[in-house]
Short mmCIF file of C-alpha atoms in Angstrom, two decimals:
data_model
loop_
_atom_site.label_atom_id
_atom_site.label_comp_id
_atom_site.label_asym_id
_atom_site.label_seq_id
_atom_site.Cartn_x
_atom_site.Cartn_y
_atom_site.Cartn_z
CA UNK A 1 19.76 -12.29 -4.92
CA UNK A 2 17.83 -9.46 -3.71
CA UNK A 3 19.65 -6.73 -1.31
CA UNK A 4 17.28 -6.11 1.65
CA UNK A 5 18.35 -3.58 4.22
CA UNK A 6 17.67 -5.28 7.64
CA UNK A 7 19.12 -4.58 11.58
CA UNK A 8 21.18 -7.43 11.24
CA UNK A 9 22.96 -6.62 8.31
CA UNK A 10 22.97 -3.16 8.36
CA UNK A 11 22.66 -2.22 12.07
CA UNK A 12 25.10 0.82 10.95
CA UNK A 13 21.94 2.10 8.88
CA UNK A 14 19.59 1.57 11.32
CA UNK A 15 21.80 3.35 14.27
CA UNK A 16 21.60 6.17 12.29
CA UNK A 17 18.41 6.71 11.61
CA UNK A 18 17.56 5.84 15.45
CA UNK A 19 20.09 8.63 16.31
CA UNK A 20 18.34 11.30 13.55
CA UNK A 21 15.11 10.16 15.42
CA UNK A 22 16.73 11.20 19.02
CA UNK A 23 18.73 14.06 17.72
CA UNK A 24 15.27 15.59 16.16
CA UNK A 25 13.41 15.04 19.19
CA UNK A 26 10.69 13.03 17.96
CA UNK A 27 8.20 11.59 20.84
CA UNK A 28 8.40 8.21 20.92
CA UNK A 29 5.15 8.09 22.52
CA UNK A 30 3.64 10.10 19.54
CA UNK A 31 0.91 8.29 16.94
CA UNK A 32 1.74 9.82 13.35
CA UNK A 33 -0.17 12.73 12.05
CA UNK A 34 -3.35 12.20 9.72
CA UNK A 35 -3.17 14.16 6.28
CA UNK A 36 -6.37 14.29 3.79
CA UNK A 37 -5.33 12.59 0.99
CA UNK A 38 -7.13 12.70 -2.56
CA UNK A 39 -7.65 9.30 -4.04
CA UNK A 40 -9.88 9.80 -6.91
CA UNK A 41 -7.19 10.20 -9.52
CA UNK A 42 -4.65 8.47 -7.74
CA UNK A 43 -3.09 5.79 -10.37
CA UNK A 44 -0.77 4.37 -7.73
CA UNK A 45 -3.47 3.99 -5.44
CA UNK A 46 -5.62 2.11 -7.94
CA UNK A 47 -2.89 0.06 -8.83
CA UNK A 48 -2.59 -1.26 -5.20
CA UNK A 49 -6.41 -1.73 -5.18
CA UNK A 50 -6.71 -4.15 -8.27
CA UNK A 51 -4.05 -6.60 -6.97
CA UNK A 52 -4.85 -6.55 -2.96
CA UNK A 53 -8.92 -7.37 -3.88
CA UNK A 54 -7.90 -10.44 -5.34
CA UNK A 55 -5.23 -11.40 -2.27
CA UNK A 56 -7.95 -12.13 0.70
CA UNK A 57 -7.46 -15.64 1.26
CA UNK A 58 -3.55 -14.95 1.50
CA UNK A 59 -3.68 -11.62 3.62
CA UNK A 60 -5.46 -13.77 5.98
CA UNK A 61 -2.81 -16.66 6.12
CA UNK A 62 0.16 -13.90 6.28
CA UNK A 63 -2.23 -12.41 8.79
CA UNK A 64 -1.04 -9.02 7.76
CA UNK A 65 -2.08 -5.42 6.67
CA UNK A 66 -1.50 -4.08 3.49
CA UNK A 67 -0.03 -0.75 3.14
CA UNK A 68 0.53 1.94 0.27
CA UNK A 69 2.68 5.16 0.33
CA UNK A 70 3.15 7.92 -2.28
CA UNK A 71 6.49 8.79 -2.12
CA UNK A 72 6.51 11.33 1.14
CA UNK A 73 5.48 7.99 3.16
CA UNK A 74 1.75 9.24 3.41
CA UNK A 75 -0.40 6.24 3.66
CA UNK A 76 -2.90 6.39 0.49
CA UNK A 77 -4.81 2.86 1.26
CA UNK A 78 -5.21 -0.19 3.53
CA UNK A 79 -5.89 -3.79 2.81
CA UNK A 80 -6.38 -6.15 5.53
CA UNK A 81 -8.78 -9.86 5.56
CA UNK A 82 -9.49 -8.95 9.33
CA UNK A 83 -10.55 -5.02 9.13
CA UNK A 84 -10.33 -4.95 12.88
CA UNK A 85 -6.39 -5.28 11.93
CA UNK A 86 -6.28 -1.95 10.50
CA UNK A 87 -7.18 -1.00 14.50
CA UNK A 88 -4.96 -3.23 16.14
CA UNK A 89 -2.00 -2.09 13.72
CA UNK A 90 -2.60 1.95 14.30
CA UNK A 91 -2.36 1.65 9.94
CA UNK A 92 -4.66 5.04 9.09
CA UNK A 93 -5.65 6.45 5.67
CA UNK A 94 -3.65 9.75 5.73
CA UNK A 95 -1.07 8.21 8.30
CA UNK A 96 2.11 10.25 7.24
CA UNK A 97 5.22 7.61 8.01
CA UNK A 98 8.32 8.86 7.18
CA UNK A 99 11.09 9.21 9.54
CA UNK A 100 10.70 12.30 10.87
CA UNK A 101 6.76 12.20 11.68
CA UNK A 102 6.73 8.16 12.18
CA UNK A 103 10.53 7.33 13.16
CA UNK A 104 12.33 4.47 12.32
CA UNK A 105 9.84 2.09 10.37
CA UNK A 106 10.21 -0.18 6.89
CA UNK A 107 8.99 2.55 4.63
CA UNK A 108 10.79 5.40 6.27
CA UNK A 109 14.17 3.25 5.85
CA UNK A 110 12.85 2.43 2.26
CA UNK A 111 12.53 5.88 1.66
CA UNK A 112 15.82 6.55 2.98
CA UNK A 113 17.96 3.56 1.79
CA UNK A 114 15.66 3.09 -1.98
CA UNK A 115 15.92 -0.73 -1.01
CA UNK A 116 13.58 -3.15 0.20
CA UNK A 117 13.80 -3.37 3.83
CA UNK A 118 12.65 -4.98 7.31
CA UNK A 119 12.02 -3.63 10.44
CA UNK A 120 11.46 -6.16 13.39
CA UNK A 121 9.79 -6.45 16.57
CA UNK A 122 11.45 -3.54 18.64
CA UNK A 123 13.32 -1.78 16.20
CA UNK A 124 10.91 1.02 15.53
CA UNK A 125 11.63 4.11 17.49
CA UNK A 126 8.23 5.11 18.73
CA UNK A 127 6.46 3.22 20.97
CA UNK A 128 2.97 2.26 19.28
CA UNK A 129 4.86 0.42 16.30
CA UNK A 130 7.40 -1.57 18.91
CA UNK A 131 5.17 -4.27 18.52
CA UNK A 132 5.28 -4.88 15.48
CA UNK A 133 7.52 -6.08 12.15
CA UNK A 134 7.17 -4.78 8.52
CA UNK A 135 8.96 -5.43 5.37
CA UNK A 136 8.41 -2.59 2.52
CA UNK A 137 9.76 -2.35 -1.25
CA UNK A 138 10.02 1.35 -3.24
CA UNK A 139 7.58 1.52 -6.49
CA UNK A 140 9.05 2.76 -9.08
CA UNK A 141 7.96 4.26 -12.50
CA UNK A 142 9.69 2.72 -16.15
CA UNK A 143 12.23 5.80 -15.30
CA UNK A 144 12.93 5.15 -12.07
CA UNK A 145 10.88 7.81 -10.25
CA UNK A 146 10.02 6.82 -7.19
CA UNK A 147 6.29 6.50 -7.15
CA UNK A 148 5.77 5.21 -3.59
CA UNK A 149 6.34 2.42 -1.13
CA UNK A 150 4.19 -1.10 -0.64
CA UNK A 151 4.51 -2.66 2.73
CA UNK A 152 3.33 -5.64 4.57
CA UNK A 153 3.02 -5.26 8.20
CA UNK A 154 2.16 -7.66 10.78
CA UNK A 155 1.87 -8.63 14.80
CA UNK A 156 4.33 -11.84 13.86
CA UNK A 157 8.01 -12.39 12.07
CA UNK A 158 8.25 -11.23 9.05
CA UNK A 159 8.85 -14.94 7.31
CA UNK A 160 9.75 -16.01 3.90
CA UNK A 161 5.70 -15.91 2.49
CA UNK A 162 5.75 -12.21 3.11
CA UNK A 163 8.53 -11.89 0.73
CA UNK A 164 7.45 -13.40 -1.85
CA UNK A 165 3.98 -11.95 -1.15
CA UNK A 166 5.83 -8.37 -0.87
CA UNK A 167 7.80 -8.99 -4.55
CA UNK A 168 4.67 -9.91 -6.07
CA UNK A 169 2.63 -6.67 -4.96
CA UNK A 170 5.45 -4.60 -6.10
CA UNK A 171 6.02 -6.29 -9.46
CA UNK A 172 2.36 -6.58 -10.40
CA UNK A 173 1.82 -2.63 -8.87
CA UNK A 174 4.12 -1.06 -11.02
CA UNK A 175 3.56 -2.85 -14.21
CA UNK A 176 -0.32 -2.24 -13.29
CA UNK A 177 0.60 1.62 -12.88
CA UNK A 178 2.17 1.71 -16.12
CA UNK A 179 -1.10 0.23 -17.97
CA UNK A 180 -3.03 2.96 -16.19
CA UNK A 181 -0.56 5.44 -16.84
CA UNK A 182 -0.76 4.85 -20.47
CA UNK A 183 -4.17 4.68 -20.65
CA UNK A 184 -5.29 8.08 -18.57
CA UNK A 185 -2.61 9.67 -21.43
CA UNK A 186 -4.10 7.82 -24.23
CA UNK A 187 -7.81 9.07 -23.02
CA UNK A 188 -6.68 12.51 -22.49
CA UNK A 189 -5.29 12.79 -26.52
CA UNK A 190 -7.35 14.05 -29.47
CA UNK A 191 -6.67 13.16 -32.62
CA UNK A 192 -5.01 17.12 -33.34
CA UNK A 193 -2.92 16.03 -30.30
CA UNK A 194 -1.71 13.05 -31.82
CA UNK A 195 -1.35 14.68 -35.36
CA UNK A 196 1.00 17.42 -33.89
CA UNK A 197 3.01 15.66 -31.79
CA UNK A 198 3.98 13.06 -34.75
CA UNK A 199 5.15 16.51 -36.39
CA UNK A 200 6.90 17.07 -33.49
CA UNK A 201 9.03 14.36 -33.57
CA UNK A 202 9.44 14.84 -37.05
CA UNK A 203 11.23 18.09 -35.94
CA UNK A 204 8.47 20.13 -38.14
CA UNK A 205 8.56 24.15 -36.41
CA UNK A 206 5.57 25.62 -35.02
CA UNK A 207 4.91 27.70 -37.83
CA UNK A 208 5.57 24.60 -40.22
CA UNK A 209 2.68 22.85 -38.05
CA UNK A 210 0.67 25.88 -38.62
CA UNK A 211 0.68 25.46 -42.16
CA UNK A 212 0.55 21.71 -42.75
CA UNK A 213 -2.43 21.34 -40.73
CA UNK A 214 -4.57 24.87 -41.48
CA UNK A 215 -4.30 25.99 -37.61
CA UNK A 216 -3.16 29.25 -36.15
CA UNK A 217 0.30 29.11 -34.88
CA UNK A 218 -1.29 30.44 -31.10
CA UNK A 219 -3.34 27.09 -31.12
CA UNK A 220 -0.49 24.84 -31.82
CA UNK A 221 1.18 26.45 -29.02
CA UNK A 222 -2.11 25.52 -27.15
CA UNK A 223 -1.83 22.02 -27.85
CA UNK A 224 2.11 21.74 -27.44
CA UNK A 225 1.02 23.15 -23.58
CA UNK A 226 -1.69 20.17 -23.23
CA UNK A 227 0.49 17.48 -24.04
CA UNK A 228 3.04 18.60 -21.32
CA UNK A 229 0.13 18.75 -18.88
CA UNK A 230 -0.90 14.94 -19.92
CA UNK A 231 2.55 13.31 -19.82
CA UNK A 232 3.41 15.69 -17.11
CA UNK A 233 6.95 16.25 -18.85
CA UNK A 234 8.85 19.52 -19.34
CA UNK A 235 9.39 19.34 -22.24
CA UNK A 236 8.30 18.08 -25.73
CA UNK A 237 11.20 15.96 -26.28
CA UNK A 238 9.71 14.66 -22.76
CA UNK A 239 6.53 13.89 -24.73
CA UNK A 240 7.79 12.49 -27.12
CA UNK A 241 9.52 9.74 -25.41
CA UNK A 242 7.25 8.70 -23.48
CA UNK A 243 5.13 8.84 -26.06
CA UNK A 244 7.01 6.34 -28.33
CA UNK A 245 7.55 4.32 -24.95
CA UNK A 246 3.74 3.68 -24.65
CA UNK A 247 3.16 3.12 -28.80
CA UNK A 248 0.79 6.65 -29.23
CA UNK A 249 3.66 7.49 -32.16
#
């Protein structure tokens, strides 16, 4: 069975964060700040756009909006069937919704609590979300980084179809961010990148690499440097793992 954090099982959780939202001094009148955000390259974004283009017909029987996060709560993109719902809802590309900008609100207590969780009809803290109820789930990479957050909000009860709905989008995001993931790194590798790191793992030195493959030592040094920057790891036992993990060695 899966945990969700919700008022009426965890009203402890939600006092809490009402009372950081008071003690802070956050308006409740206030409308979240707007951030530029950069979607381009954004894999988690794109993620959330190949699954929700398919989903019309059942956005518009959940009559909801669609809503993704990176991982500070700043919106990245909105789906809804009805784009007149993005207005109604407040929901804004750039909308930063974390607790201390947005107040109490599904993805800020996802972000606090890590767990799926609902926030009803009246149970937001600032005024312009009062009216409405949201259920959000965390995305997380294959090493349980938390990507971002996925959330379903709408002007009725959240019911049982949003849940389902809400497991779905998170399943299918994060194994469709992994895909992506693997292929940016597998279109950013040359063949010398490939060659060195199997070397690598074969616990071959620098200067043995050198050798083997006829290249200065300053160049393999080059390419150890470019293959931190593609699997964005610290290290090159970093690399190296995920590198097995995705099949380049």
């Amino acid at each position: 069975m899966i945990e969700i954090v919700s008022a009426d099982k965890y009203r402890d959780v939600f006092e809490r964060s009402w009372g950081r939202c008071l003690k802070s001094g956050l308006n409740k009148s206030i409308i979240p700040n707007i951030n530029p955000v950069q979607l381009e390259e954004n894999l988690l974004a794109n993620a959330f756009k190949n699954i929700v283009c398919k989903l019309d017909g059942t956005i518009a029987l959940t009559d909801s909006v669609l809503i993704i996060t990176d991982r500070n709560g700043i919106v990245l993109d909105i789906k809804s069937f009805d784009k007149s719902a993005e207005v109604n809802y407040l929901m804004k590309t750039g909308m930063t919704l974390d607790e201390l900008d947005a107040g109490t609100n599904a993805i800020s207590m996802v972000l606090n609590t890590g767990k799926i969780s609902i926030v009803k009809r009246g149970e937001h803290y600032i005024e312009c979300f009062k009216g409405l109820s949201c259920i959000a789930a965390p995305i997380y990479d294959k090493e349980a980084n938390l990507l971002g957050v996925v959330d379903i909000t709408t002007c009725n009860d959240i019911n049982d179809v949003h849940k389902i709905l809400l497991l779905f989008l998170k399943n299918t995001i994060e194994s469709d961010y992994y895909e992506l993931s693997a292929k940016e790194i597998l279109n950013g590798l040359d063949a010398i990148d490939i060659e060195i790191l199997k070397l690598l793992a074969y616990g071959y030195t620098d200067s043995q690499i050198s050798k083997r493959i006829h290249v200065s030592i300053s160049n393999v040094k080059y390419h150890k440097n470019k293959l931190r920057k593609i699997f964005k790891a610290k290290s090159i036992r970093d690399c190296i793992y995920k590198a097995t993990k995705i099949g380049v060695i």
